[in-house]
XYZ file of C-alpha atoms in Angstrom:
210
model
C -13.042 -24.343 39.055
C -11.186 -24.716 42.089
C -8.554 -27.795 41.601
C -7.017 -28.654 45.437
C -3.357 -28.307 45.293
C -1.486 -31.557 44.810
C 0.567 -31.793 48.099
C 4.499 -31.634 47.516
C 6.061 -32.827 50.796
C 9.682 -31.266 49.697
C 8.020 -28.233 50.092
C 7.260 -27.309 53.528
C 4.592 -24.940 53.216
C 0.915 -24.468 52.942
C -1.425 -22.466 51.260
C -4.641 -20.088 51.469
C -7.565 -20.420 49.321
C -10.389 -18.127 49.781
C -14.293 -18.406 48.864
C -16.164 -15.197 48.659
C -19.719 -13.516 47.112
C -22.603 -12.535 48.421
C -25.339 -13.220 50.795
C -26.957 -16.411 49.881
C -24.042 -17.180 47.378
C -23.125 -20.596 49.132
C -19.827 -19.764 50.476
C -20.630 -21.807 53.579
C -21.739 -24.740 51.718
C -18.343 -24.807 49.835
C -16.190 -24.376 52.921
C -18.275 -27.183 54.506
C -17.963 -29.199 51.413
C -14.019 -28.911 51.385
C -13.644 -29.333 54.926
C -15.372 -32.560 55.209
C -13.374 -33.954 52.239
C -10.555 -33.244 54.446
C -12.089 -34.842 57.379
C -13.131 -37.778 55.245
C -9.057 -38.236 54.257
C -8.318 -38.241 57.661
C -6.466 -35.026 57.946
C -6.659 -32.919 61.326
C -9.168 -30.103 60.747
C -9.998 -26.891 62.825
C -12.972 -24.746 61.825
C -13.306 -21.438 63.441
C -16.062 -18.284 63.388
C -16.352 -15.288 64.935
C -18.001 -15.620 68.278
C -20.470 -12.545 67.375
C -21.821 -15.058 64.704
C -24.643 -16.727 66.693
C -27.522 -16.754 63.597
C -28.017 -20.650 63.529
C -25.702 -21.994 66.432
C -23.090 -21.369 68.631
C -20.699 -23.855 68.008
C -21.367 -25.231 64.621
C -20.706 -23.456 61.205
C -24.098 -23.809 59.440
C -24.865 -23.484 55.769
C -28.215 -21.760 54.295
C -28.938 -25.096 53.399
C -28.919 -26.351 56.826
C -25.129 -28.291 56.206
C -23.041 -28.143 59.138
C -19.547 -29.079 60.783
C -18.602 -28.175 64.146
C -16.483 -24.927 64.851
C -14.660 -23.068 67.571
C -16.255 -19.649 67.934
C -13.112 -17.231 68.859
C -13.371 -13.647 70.111
C -10.316 -12.481 67.766
C -8.122 -13.708 64.822
C -5.016 -13.989 67.671
C -7.017 -17.026 68.965
C -6.828 -19.037 65.944
C -2.720 -18.731 65.725
C -3.079 -20.612 69.459
C -5.391 -23.182 68.483
C -4.354 -24.378 65.269
C -1.257 -25.821 66.366
C -0.807 -29.475 64.883
C -3.454 -29.055 62.079
C -3.385 -29.848 58.637
C -6.255 -28.091 57.717
C -7.651 -24.695 59.160
C -11.210 -23.604 58.028
C -12.503 -19.939 58.748
C -16.319 -18.839 58.295
C -17.597 -15.127 57.983
C -13.727 -13.782 57.752
C -15.137 -10.220 57.122
C -15.958 -9.956 60.713
C -12.482 -10.485 61.884
C -9.956 -7.725 62.883
C -7.327 -7.304 60.631
C -4.834 -9.204 62.373
C -6.554 -12.317 60.507
C -4.448 -11.873 57.317
C -0.839 -12.238 58.938
C -2.637 -15.288 61.073
C -3.578 -16.694 57.656
C -0.250 -16.221 56.481
C 1.650 -17.425 58.957
C -0.523 -20.661 58.745
C 0.368 -21.550 55.524
C 3.600 -20.617 55.949
C 4.115 -23.057 58.535
C 2.623 -25.858 56.459
C -1.483 -25.554 56.999
C -3.831 -25.413 54.117
C -6.385 -22.563 54.762
C -9.557 -22.406 53.543
C -11.781 -19.034 54.183
C -15.012 -18.075 53.434
C -16.585 -14.336 53.914
C -18.374 -11.658 52.168
C -16.245 -9.357 49.616
C -18.409 -6.329 50.069
C -20.669 -5.079 52.371
C -24.079 -3.679 52.067
C -23.030 -0.717 51.050
C -20.931 -2.210 48.031
C -17.795 -1.435 49.617
C -14.647 -4.219 49.839
C -15.267 -6.012 53.830
C -12.985 -5.779 56.482
C -9.818 -8.009 55.801
C -11.493 -9.684 52.924
C -9.377 -7.638 49.955
C -6.167 -8.460 51.618
C -7.051 -12.256 52.354
C -7.785 -12.437 48.408
C -4.693 -10.505 47.569
C -2.399 -13.175 49.206
C -4.392 -16.303 48.550
C -3.133 -18.854 46.311
C -6.891 -19.328 44.964
C -9.879 -17.323 45.291
C -13.144 -18.546 44.349
C -16.101 -16.004 43.833
C -19.802 -17.487 44.116
C -22.698 -16.041 42.747
C -26.583 -15.953 44.416
C -29.311 -15.424 42.000
C -30.794 -12.191 42.027
C -33.916 -11.846 43.704
C -34.945 -9.196 41.135
C -33.911 -10.108 37.863
C -32.803 -13.581 38.043
C -29.447 -12.771 36.800
C -26.209 -13.508 38.736
C -26.057 -11.421 42.209
C -22.961 -10.364 43.740
C -24.302 -7.484 45.872
C -25.866 -7.857 49.272
C -28.821 -5.518 49.355
C -29.835 -4.523 53.202
C -33.678 -4.404 53.511
C -33.505 -3.278 57.222
C -33.589 0.237 58.172
C -30.028 0.106 59.832
C -26.310 1.624 58.891
C -24.360 -0.290 61.478
C -21.683 -1.918 59.462
C -22.080 -5.561 61.310
C -25.907 -6.424 61.234
C -26.360 -10.298 61.269
C -29.334 -11.490 59.033
C -30.975 -13.551 56.805
C -33.610 -13.152 54.088
C -35.605 -10.696 56.229
C -32.909 -8.355 56.206
C -30.992 -9.100 53.243
C -31.791 -9.867 49.460
C -28.748 -10.524 46.955
C -28.987 -8.650 43.652
C -27.250 -7.990 40.707
C -25.006 -4.916 39.961
C -27.996 -2.942 38.163
C -30.713 -4.071 40.818
C -28.778 -3.210 43.411
C -28.086 0.537 42.233
C -31.486 0.993 41.389
C -32.625 -0.365 45.085
C -29.915 2.027 46.664
C -31.353 5.245 44.566
C -34.634 4.317 45.735
C -33.781 3.831 49.281
C -31.849 7.146 49.097
C -35.037 8.621 47.795
C -37.136 7.245 50.481
C -34.926 8.487 52.984
C -34.883 12.184 51.668
C -38.864 12.127 51.463
C -38.732 11.145 55.041
C -36.172 13.423 56.289
C -38.306 16.224 54.367
C -41.716 14.999 56.199
C -40.089 14.691 59.496
C -38.707 18.673 58.890
C -42.043 19.808 58.048
C -43.844 18.156 60.790
C -40.994 20.003 63.201
C -41.922 23.443 61.883
C -45.511 23.162 62.599
């Protein structure tokens, strides 16, 4: 469980909180909850998200449960450093889509006394660590890993299985493109997908040889 850091005004440093997990695990929901609490406490809060994330809204950060909070879309991590001046709390959603500079940006903000709250996918659809997330998790004071429920077994899910036949690393999507799976269900699904791909390739070769 995450416990908010008690503020010691003698120490002029902030800290970093990372909320990570699979698709549909409630990452953005938790991010919004923490930021709304800071807003309620009359702290100056700014929220940023990558400009490419336009699934629900161009400006709002929106969870799968339709909770939302206004944000500033930015094309790169460097813009956050420029726009976060004077903030008490900075929130960042979909951090996995940012460039590697997001790590130094977040640490610079924390070193200047700002509380930084980050949400992002810890693994991509192939089950590999996603972008800058490992480095963010390593340098954060607090890491909260949230889980979805596996759609095939009902167990805890920490993998995002891509149902769409697309190999691009970045593919924005929802339930039509992705489903959360447990470890066993994910590897079974990946094995089935690989088998289907090989059968399709053999079929195409056979048709070309006719």
